[in-house]
């Protein structure tokens, strides 16, 4: 499969503009030969007009057919073969094993949505049958289900070229729900995006989806993304990236004549709070586990643990030694882009320079190649942490700050300064959970996922995973970008009142032809209505 | 029960400020004697501090106890007796029979939430059990459920002094979910609000709820509402009212350091589209039904049908005659406030003055009393409607515009100019539904509730009712303010990873002590986990 470098406007290739850019290879600090054509505003218009038209048709395609489309995407992605992984490796610097795992996850995500569609109960169908003889007024027949909303704009992330990108956590559920998708390809991995877009287009054509169900546009600047978000035909935005980028899109979307939702996942420091007895009994092992979590994937995960709270207690020195030694032993890793790498060292050094912050360890072994991130950890007292809001912010990369509190009272005060988080971890023995209820409550209130005795890295793709958290972790804590419920971002409920059975969607017909779970007159049931 | 006229800050009465206002009696254009104290900014601060504190406690109160609280509210409201209805009648001008019905609906709404809590499955519990032996990495135990978000600000509406006010569609689900509620009482019915607040406070005390679970503040201006929405402790806003008011709150909430959701229901013209064969076969009866719907409750419903689209067809003259004669026969009714009444005539006359608009009928019989609204209908051609956006907007009150299109093609063009609506009605025979798919699709895309052969007035309180629609009908089409799913506005999902059974909420425990429906390893089940 060959990289085209042109915009995918439905089933057509388009390259009206003169501006192009190339793939950057972070490990070599060099560029690959292909030119990617930045879309023009006219191309944005064409794309959105086509998407709007496709919506009317695609929204009515039965769920089972949309499932076939998703499965076809997985087949076409796998059919690209190792070329896709190799390109991703060049463009992102991520190791092949990680990329293999990420591709498998992406396939798994799409497959889970196909299964969700085939099972069908996700539409949350609800039926209240008529009571024509009720007084003083008859009760009408009312039925409700989730329906698609219209074209969805997807911004691929830099750190997951497959799982949070062109065919990732936003595209999968948006397509599953019945919405056309328009991807703004991330400029850090345009080649991977190009190959993936081709796979989706092939799958769409092969399964008879309408032209415009999927489009992808290039831009290494902000113009195309801005035009997409502001376009009246756009109905929602999915984004994973920085706070700055996410909030810029959020503001843009709120200022539209018709405001639309931006489901932005924007970052998190994922605090880990370690209670005294746990630390004492797990000092060495926890040091190892933590070092692994901090340095994993060059720390380029939204669930990277950036803050660790401990108290001056029995196990502290043993733990700190173990943690330090493990970090020293780690090897540097290639970061995603030159900008991300530069920013990592800038923010890390800025943290190192803050009052009362001491460097605890910086990984000593350097890998070959450019844009290498060294895992780095530092310590600070609880009081200095509380006094300095700069230390509460995320440093994207393998950096973590160990906040050493005088006691659990100071620890409670310190964590009271934290904003919303994707995850909070509590490391505690069971009796400590009971004894420190105020700490537990605080962590519960600010976390989307509350972990006991585990590190936050590793996001299981399953129905019970909530990957989202109170602001600013995500723009809307109600929604997850991982797992089946992520489809709820791209639907709305609609009631049908007084419609005869033959004109209702299958999901709401008396006979329940799809055999789904429904709420019928306030009772959950898979039965038909007699 | 006596009206206090003071702010209800949890269980305390507070009247720090000097500014007061009185109840206006629209039918008599006069004021009642009691003074209501506008809250000060300090009182707002005290209220929110108390609410924040109450949240930690209230969020942990078991659902069954919260259900008892809701039922106690219904008992205390009923215990006020006719005094409540009489005060409402004075303050709103709404007739006693309507108020009786509305009180019953309010009791019904609260009772439905109590039942929802007692049944318990609404928390959408999901459990994925651990696979410790999975390779390459073990799968952790992850469980998820909906949890409360924190203090919710409620703005009572003018047009429903019970059902959309102090103990109405926002307060009920917000309290049910486990959030403290702070009501900004509507200045158009402060006495009803005062009595209702006393009922809620009594119920909270009687059922052992924490101080601060409910507060209510007065203001006949905007200062208190603004301070509440901007307060960092506020986590969501419920509002029913005008587009102007809703969007002001929406912007305020989006510009906060931590943006919060404003669930604003802002208005709708609720178009009715009448296809030719339906009109021909139902001309007389539909004229009657429509006139009843337009004039019901002085047209002061968010589901009032403001636009009716017909074609120049066989039944048109018979229908128009019937409609006109029915409107002529209606009697005027008292509007809620002098401002609403004045604005009704202003907007109605403005519509009358538009090019090509002809007055069809104005109700001729006047009731006694001030602030009387006469039901008024007009006609306009499809082309003039299409050309004049002023005619697409809501006129709050008993006004409706009949848009007479040349044919169904022009009708499709005309409705393509409509924005999002709470409801759309299609009056059609079954074969016409099939023959006019483009009209059906358009109405489906812009409506929250899509009615076949029925008028939009009459909002059934049941699970399948979606009372919300694409912008600008509501700020977020994903959410309803009526029915069980309205609770979803005031919760967020939270995952618990790695927690031992004993420390999990009951909803997520292996034994399923509450017997709720849960998604266990991707299967719906009421069973315990072995």
JSON list of N, CA, C and O in Angstrom, two decimals, chain A residues 3-36:
[
{"chain": "A", "resi": 3, "resn": "UNK", "atom": "N", "xyz": [1.50, 5.42, 0.25]},
{"chain": "A", "resi": 3, "resn": "UNK", "atom": "CA", "xyz": [1.01, 6.64, 0.88]},
{"chain": "A", "resi": 3, "resn": "UNK", "atom": "C", "xyz": [0.67, 7.66, -0.21]},
{"chain": "A", "resi": 3, "resn": "UNK", "atom": "O", "xyz": [1.46, 7.89, -1.12]},
{"chain": "A", "resi": 4, "resn": "UNK", "atom": "N", "xyz": [-0.54, 8.25, -0.13]},
{"chain": "A", "resi": 4, "resn": "UNK", "atom": "CA", "xyz": [-1.01, 9.16, -1.19]},
{"chain": "A", "resi": 4, "resn": "UNK", "atom": "C", "xyz": [-0.68, 10.62, -0.86]},
{"chain": "A", "resi": 4, "resn": "UNK", "atom": "O", "xyz": [-0.49, 11.42, -1.75]},
{"chain": "A", "resi": 5, "resn": "UNK", "atom": "N", "xyz": [-0.76, 10.96, 0.41]},
{"chain": "A", "resi": 5, "resn": "UNK", "atom": "CA", "xyz": [-0.46, 12.35, 0.80]},
{"chain": "A", "resi": 5, "resn": "UNK", "atom": "C", "xyz": [-1.53, 13.35, 0.42]},
{"chain": "A", "resi": 5, "resn": "UNK", "atom": "O", "xyz": [-1.31, 14.55, 0.50]},
{"chain": "A", "resi": 6, "resn": "UNK", "atom": "N", "xyz": [-2.69, 12.85, 0.00]},
{"chain": "A", "resi": 6, "resn": "UNK", "atom": "CA", "xyz": [-3.78, 13.76, -0.38]},
{"chain": "A", "resi": 6, "resn": "UNK", "atom": "C", "xyz": [-4.93, 13.64, 0.62]},
{"chain": "A", "resi": 6, "resn": "UNK", "atom": "O", "xyz": [-5.02, 12.65, 1.35]},
{"chain": "A", "resi": 7, "resn": "UNK", "atom": "N", "xyz": [-5.78, 14.64, 0.59]},
{"chain": "A", "resi": 7, "resn": "UNK", "atom": "CA", "xyz": [-6.93, 14.62, 1.49]},
{"chain": "A", "resi": 7, "resn": "UNK", "atom": "C", "xyz": [-7.96, 13.61, 1.01]},
{"chain": "A", "resi": 7, "resn": "UNK", "atom": "O", "xyz": [-8.22, 13.51, -0.19]},
{"chain": "A", "resi": 8, "resn": "UNK", "atom": "N", "xyz": [-8.53, 12.88, 1.96]},
{"chain": "A", "resi": 8, "resn": "UNK", "atom": "CA", "xyz": [-9.56, 11.89, 1.64]},
{"chain": "A", "resi": 8, "resn": "UNK", "atom": "C", "xyz": [-10.92, 12.53, 1.87]},
{"chain": "A", "resi": 8, "resn": "UNK", "atom": "O", "xyz": [-11.39, 12.61, 3.00]},
{"chain": "A", "resi": 9, "resn": "UNK", "atom": "N", "xyz": [-11.53, 13.02, 0.81]},
{"chain": "A", "resi": 9, "resn": "UNK", "atom": "CA", "xyz": [-12.86, 13.61, 0.93]},
{"chain": "A", "resi": 9, "resn": "UNK", "atom": "C", "xyz": [-13.85, 12.55, 0.48]},
{"chain": "A", "resi": 9, "resn": "UNK", "atom": "O", "xyz": [-14.08, 12.36, -0.72]},
{"chain": "A", "resi": 10, "resn": "UNK", "atom": "N", "xyz": [-14.37, 11.82, 1.44]},
{"chain": "A", "resi": 10, "resn": "UNK", "atom": "CA", "xyz": [-15.18, 10.65, 1.10]},
{"chain": "A", "resi": 10, "resn": "UNK", "atom": "C", "xyz": [-14.34, 9.70, 0.28]},
{"chain": "A", "resi": 10, "resn": "UNK", "atom": "O", "xyz": [-13.20, 9.37, 0.66]},
{"chain": "A", "resi": 11, "resn": "UNK", "atom": "N", "xyz": [-14.86, 9.29, -0.86]},
{"chain": "A", "resi": 11, "resn": "UNK", "atom": "CA", "xyz": [-14.14, 8.33, -1.70]},
{"chain": "A", "resi": 11, "resn": "UNK", "atom": "C", "xyz": [-13.19, 8.99, -2.69]},
{"chain": "A", "resi": 11, "resn": "UNK", "atom": "O", "xyz": [-12.59, 8.32, -3.52]},
{"chain": "A", "resi": 12, "resn": "UNK", "atom": "N", "xyz": [-13.04, 10.32, -2.60]},
{"chain": "A", "resi": 12, "resn": "UNK", "atom": "CA", "xyz": [-12.19, 11.02, -3.57]},
{"chain": "A", "resi": 12, "resn": "UNK", "atom": "C", "xyz": [-10.92, 11.54, -2.91]},
{"chain": "A", "resi": 12, "resn": "UNK", "atom": "O", "xyz": [-10.92, 11.93, -1.75]},
{"chain": "A", "resi": 13, "resn": "UNK", "atom": "N", "xyz": [-9.85, 11.56, -3.69]},
{"chain": "A", "resi": 13, "resn": "UNK", "atom": "CA", "xyz": [-8.61, 12.17, -3.24]},
{"chain": "A", "resi": 13, "resn": "UNK", "atom": "C", "xyz": [-8.60, 13.62, -3.71]},
{"chain": "A", "resi": 13, "resn": "UNK", "atom": "O", "xyz": [-9.02, 13.92, -4.82]},
{"chain": "A", "resi": 14, "resn": "UNK", "atom": "N", "xyz": [-8.09, 14.51, -2.88]},
{"chain": "A", "resi": 14, "resn": "UNK", "atom": "CA", "xyz": [-8.13, 15.92, -3.22]},
{"chain": "A", "resi": 14, "resn": "UNK", "atom": "C", "xyz": [-6.86, 16.62, -2.73]},
{"chain": "A", "resi": 14, "resn": "UNK", "atom": "O", "xyz": [-6.43, 16.42, -1.59]},
{"chain": "A", "resi": 15, "resn": "UNK", "atom": "N", "xyz": [-6.28, 17.41, -3.59]},
{"chain": "A", "resi": 15, "resn": "UNK", "atom": "CA", "xyz": [-5.06, 18.15, -3.19]},
{"chain": "A", "resi": 15, "resn": "UNK", "atom": "C", "xyz": [-5.07, 19.50, -3.91]},
{"chain": "A", "resi": 15, "resn": "UNK", "atom": "O", "xyz": [-4.23, 19.78, -4.75]},
{"chain": "A", "resi": 16, "resn": "UNK", "atom": "N", "xyz": [-6.03, 20.32, -3.53]},
{"chain": "A", "resi": 16, "resn": "UNK", "atom": "CA", "xyz": [-6.18, 21.64, -4.17]},
{"chain": "A", "resi": 16, "resn": "UNK", "atom": "C", "xyz": [-5.11, 22.64, -3.75]},
{"chain": "A", "resi": 16, "resn": "UNK", "atom": "O", "xyz": [-4.80, 23.56, -4.50]},
{"chain": "A", "resi": 17, "resn": "UNK", "atom": "N", "xyz": [-4.60, 22.48, -2.54]},
{"chain": "A", "resi": 17, "resn": "UNK", "atom": "CA", "xyz": [-3.72, 23.52, -1.99]},
{"chain": "A", "resi": 17, "resn": "UNK", "atom": "C", "xyz": [-2.26, 23.30, -2.33]},
{"chain": "A", "resi": 17, "resn": "UNK", "atom": "O", "xyz": [-1.85, 22.23, -2.79]},
{"chain": "A", "resi": 18, "resn": "UNK", "atom": "N", "xyz": [-1.47, 24.32, -2.09]},
{"chain": "A", "resi": 18, "resn": "UNK", "atom": "CA", "xyz": [-0.04, 24.27, -2.41]},
{"chain": "A", "resi": 18, "resn": "UNK", "atom": "C", "xyz": [0.80, 23.91, -1.20]},
{"chain": "A", "resi": 18, "resn": "UNK", "atom": "O", "xyz": [1.95, 23.50, -1.33]},
{"chain": "A", "resi": 19, "resn": "UNK", "atom": "N", "xyz": [0.23, 24.11, -0.01]},
{"chain": "A", "resi": 19, "resn": "UNK", "atom": "CA", "xyz": [1.03, 23.87, 1.20]},
{"chain": "A", "resi": 19, "resn": "UNK", "atom": "C", "xyz": [1.16, 22.38, 1.46]},
{"chain": "A", "resi": 19, "resn": "UNK", "atom": "O", "xyz": [0.18, 21.64, 1.43]},
{"chain": "A", "resi": 20, "resn": "UNK", "atom": "N", "xyz": [2.38, 21.94, 1.70]},
{"chain": "A", "resi": 20, "resn": "UNK", "atom": "CA", "xyz": [2.59, 20.52, 2.04]},
{"chain": "A", "resi": 20, "resn": "UNK", "atom": "C", "xyz": [3.51, 20.43, 3.24]},
{"chain": "A", "resi": 20, "resn": "UNK", "atom": "O", "xyz": [4.17, 21.40, 3.61]},
{"chain": "A", "resi": 21, "resn": "UNK", "atom": "N", "xyz": [3.52, 19.27, 3.86]},
{"chain": "A", "resi": 21, "resn": "UNK", "atom": "CA", "xyz": [4.51, 19.02, 4.92]},
{"chain": "A", "resi": 21, "resn": "UNK", "atom": "C", "xyz": [4.93, 17.55, 4.85]},
{"chain": "A", "resi": 21, "resn": "UNK", "atom": "O", "xyz": [4.34, 16.76, 4.12]},
{"chain": "A", "resi": 22, "resn": "UNK", "atom": "N", "xyz": [5.96, 17.23, 5.63]},
{"chain": "A", "resi": 22, "resn": "UNK", "atom": "CA", "xyz": [6.51, 15.87, 5.58]},
{"chain": "A", "resi": 22, "resn": "UNK", "atom": "C", "xyz": [6.51, 15.22, 6.95]},
{"chain": "A", "resi": 22, "resn": "UNK", "atom": "O", "xyz": [6.40, 15.90, 7.97]},
{"chain": "A", "resi": 23, "resn": "UNK", "atom": "N", "xyz": [6.68, 13.92, 6.94]},
{"chain": "A", "resi": 23, "resn": "UNK", "atom": "CA", "xyz": [6.77, 13.18, 8.22]},
{"chain": "A", "resi": 23, "resn": "UNK", "atom": "C", "xyz": [8.12, 13.42, 8.87]},
{"chain": "A", "resi": 23, "resn": "UNK", "atom": "O", "xyz": [9.16, 13.28, 8.22]},
{"chain": "A", "resi": 24, "resn": "UNK", "atom": "N", "xyz": [8.09, 13.71, 10.15]},
{"chain": "A", "resi": 24, "resn": "UNK", "atom": "CA", "xyz": [9.33, 13.87, 10.93]},
{"chain": "A", "resi": 24, "resn": "UNK", "atom": "C", "xyz": [9.67, 12.54, 11.60]},
{"chain": "A", "resi": 24, "resn": "UNK", "atom": "O", "xyz": [8.77, 11.85, 12.11]},
{"chain": "A", "resi": 25, "resn": "UNK", "atom": "N", "xyz": [10.96, 12.21, 11.58]},
{"chain": "A", "resi": 25, "resn": "UNK", "atom": "CA", "xyz": [11.41, 10.97, 12.24]},
{"chain": "A", "resi": 25, "resn": "UNK", "atom": "C", "xyz": [12.16, 11.36, 13.50]},
{"chain": "A", "resi": 25, "resn": "UNK", "atom": "O", "xyz": [13.32, 11.79, 13.43]},
{"chain": "A", "resi": 26, "resn": "UNK", "atom": "N", "xyz": [11.50, 11.26, 14.67]},
{"chain": "A", "resi": 26, "resn": "UNK", "atom": "CA", "xyz": [12.12, 11.82, 15.88]},
{"chain": "A", "resi": 26, "resn": "UNK", "atom": "C", "xyz": [13.45, 11.15, 16.24]},
{"chain": "A", "resi": 26, "resn": "UNK", "atom": "O", "xyz": [14.37, 11.84, 16.69]},
{"chain": "A", "resi": 27, "resn": "UNK", "atom": "N", "xyz": [13.56, 9.84, 16.04]},
{"chain": "A", "resi": 27, "resn": "UNK", "atom": "CA", "xyz": [14.79, 9.17, 16.46]},
{"chain": "A", "resi": 27, "resn": "UNK", "atom": "C", "xyz": [15.98, 9.60, 15.61]},
{"chain": "A", "resi": 27, "resn": "UNK", "atom": "O", "xyz": [17.13, 9.50, 16.03]},
{"chain": "A", "resi": 28, "resn": "UNK", "atom": "N", "xyz": [15.71, 10.07, 14.39]},
{"chain": "A", "resi": 28, "resn": "UNK", "atom": "CA", "xyz": [16.80, 10.47, 13.49]},
{"chain": "A", "resi": 28, "resn": "UNK", "atom": "C", "xyz": [16.84, 11.97, 13.25]},
{"chain": "A", "resi": 28, "resn": "UNK", "atom": "O", "xyz": [17.70, 12.45, 12.51]},
{"chain": "A", "resi": 29, "resn": "UNK", "atom": "N", "xyz": [15.88, 12.69, 13.81]},
{"chain": "A", "resi": 29, "resn": "UNK", "atom": "CA", "xyz": [15.78, 14.12, 13.57]},
{"chain": "A", "resi": 29, "resn": "UNK", "atom": "C", "xyz": [15.85, 14.43, 12.07]},
{"chain": "A", "resi": 29, "resn": "UNK", "atom": "O", "xyz": [16.65, 15.26, 11.63]},
{"chain": "A", "resi": 30, "resn": "UNK", "atom": "N", "xyz": [15.05, 13.71, 11.30]},
{"chain": "A", "resi": 30, "resn": "UNK", "atom": "CA", "xyz": [15.08, 13.89, 9.84]},
{"chain": "A", "resi": 30, "resn": "UNK", "atom": "C", "xyz": [13.66, 13.74, 9.29]},
{"chain": "A", "resi": 30, "resn": "UNK", "atom": "O", "xyz": [12.74, 13.42, 10.04]},
{"chain": "A", "resi": 31, "resn": "UNK", "atom": "N", "xyz": [13.51, 13.94, 8.00]},
{"chain": "A", "resi": 31, "resn": "UNK", "atom": "CA", "xyz": [12.18, 13.89, 7.39]},
{"chain": "A", "resi": 31, "resn": "UNK", "atom": "C", "xyz": [12.08, 12.79, 6.35]},
{"chain": "A", "resi": 31, "resn": "UNK", "atom": "O", "xyz": [13.08, 12.45, 5.70]},
{"chain": "A", "resi": 32, "resn": "UNK", "atom": "N", "xyz": [10.89, 12.25, 6.17]},
{"chain": "A", "resi": 32, "resn": "UNK", "atom": "CA", "xyz": [10.63, 11.24, 5.14]},
{"chain": "A", "resi": 32, "resn": "UNK", "atom": "C", "xyz": [10.19, 11.96, 3.86]},
{"chain": "A", "resi": 32, "resn": "UNK", "atom": "O", "xyz": [9.74, 13.10, 3.91]},
{"chain": "A", "resi": 33, "resn": "UNK", "atom": "N", "xyz": [10.30, 11.29, 2.70]},
{"chain": "A", "resi": 33, "resn": "UNK", "atom": "CA", "xyz": [10.14, 12.00, 1.43]},
{"chain": "A", "resi": 33, "resn": "UNK", "atom": "C", "xyz": [8.72, 12.46, 1.07]},
{"chain": "A", "resi": 33, "resn": "UNK", "atom": "O", "xyz": [8.55, 13.48, 0.41]},
{"chain": "A", "resi": 34, "resn": "UNK", "atom": "N", "xyz": [7.68, 11.73, 1.48]},
{"chain": "A", "resi": 34, "resn": "UNK", "atom": "CA", "xyz": [6.34, 12.04, 0.96]},
{"chain": "A", "resi": 34, "resn": "UNK", "atom": "C", "xyz": [5.87, 13.43, 1.37]},
{"chain": "A", "resi": 34, "resn": "UNK", "atom": "O", "xyz": [6.11, 13.87, 2.48]},
{"chain": "A", "resi": 35, "resn": "UNK", "atom": "N", "xyz": [5.11, 14.05, 0.47]},
{"chain": "A", "resi": 35, "resn": "UNK", "atom": "CA", "xyz": [4.48, 15.34, 0.77]},
{"chain": "A", "resi": 35, "resn": "UNK", "atom": "C", "xyz": [3.01, 15.15, 1.11]},
{"chain": "A", "resi": 35, "resn": "UNK", "atom": "O", "xyz": [2.30, 14.46, 0.39]},
{"chain": "A", "resi": 36, "resn": "UNK", "atom": "N", "xyz": [2.59, 15.75, 2.20]},
{"chain": "A", "resi": 36, "resn": "UNK", "atom": "CA", "xyz": [1.17, 15.70, 2.60]},
{"chain": "A", "resi": 36, "resn": "UNK", "atom": "C", "xyz": [0.56, 17.07, 2.35]},
{"chain": "A", "resi": 36, "resn": "UNK", "atom": "O", "xyz": [1.09, 18.09, 2.83]}
]
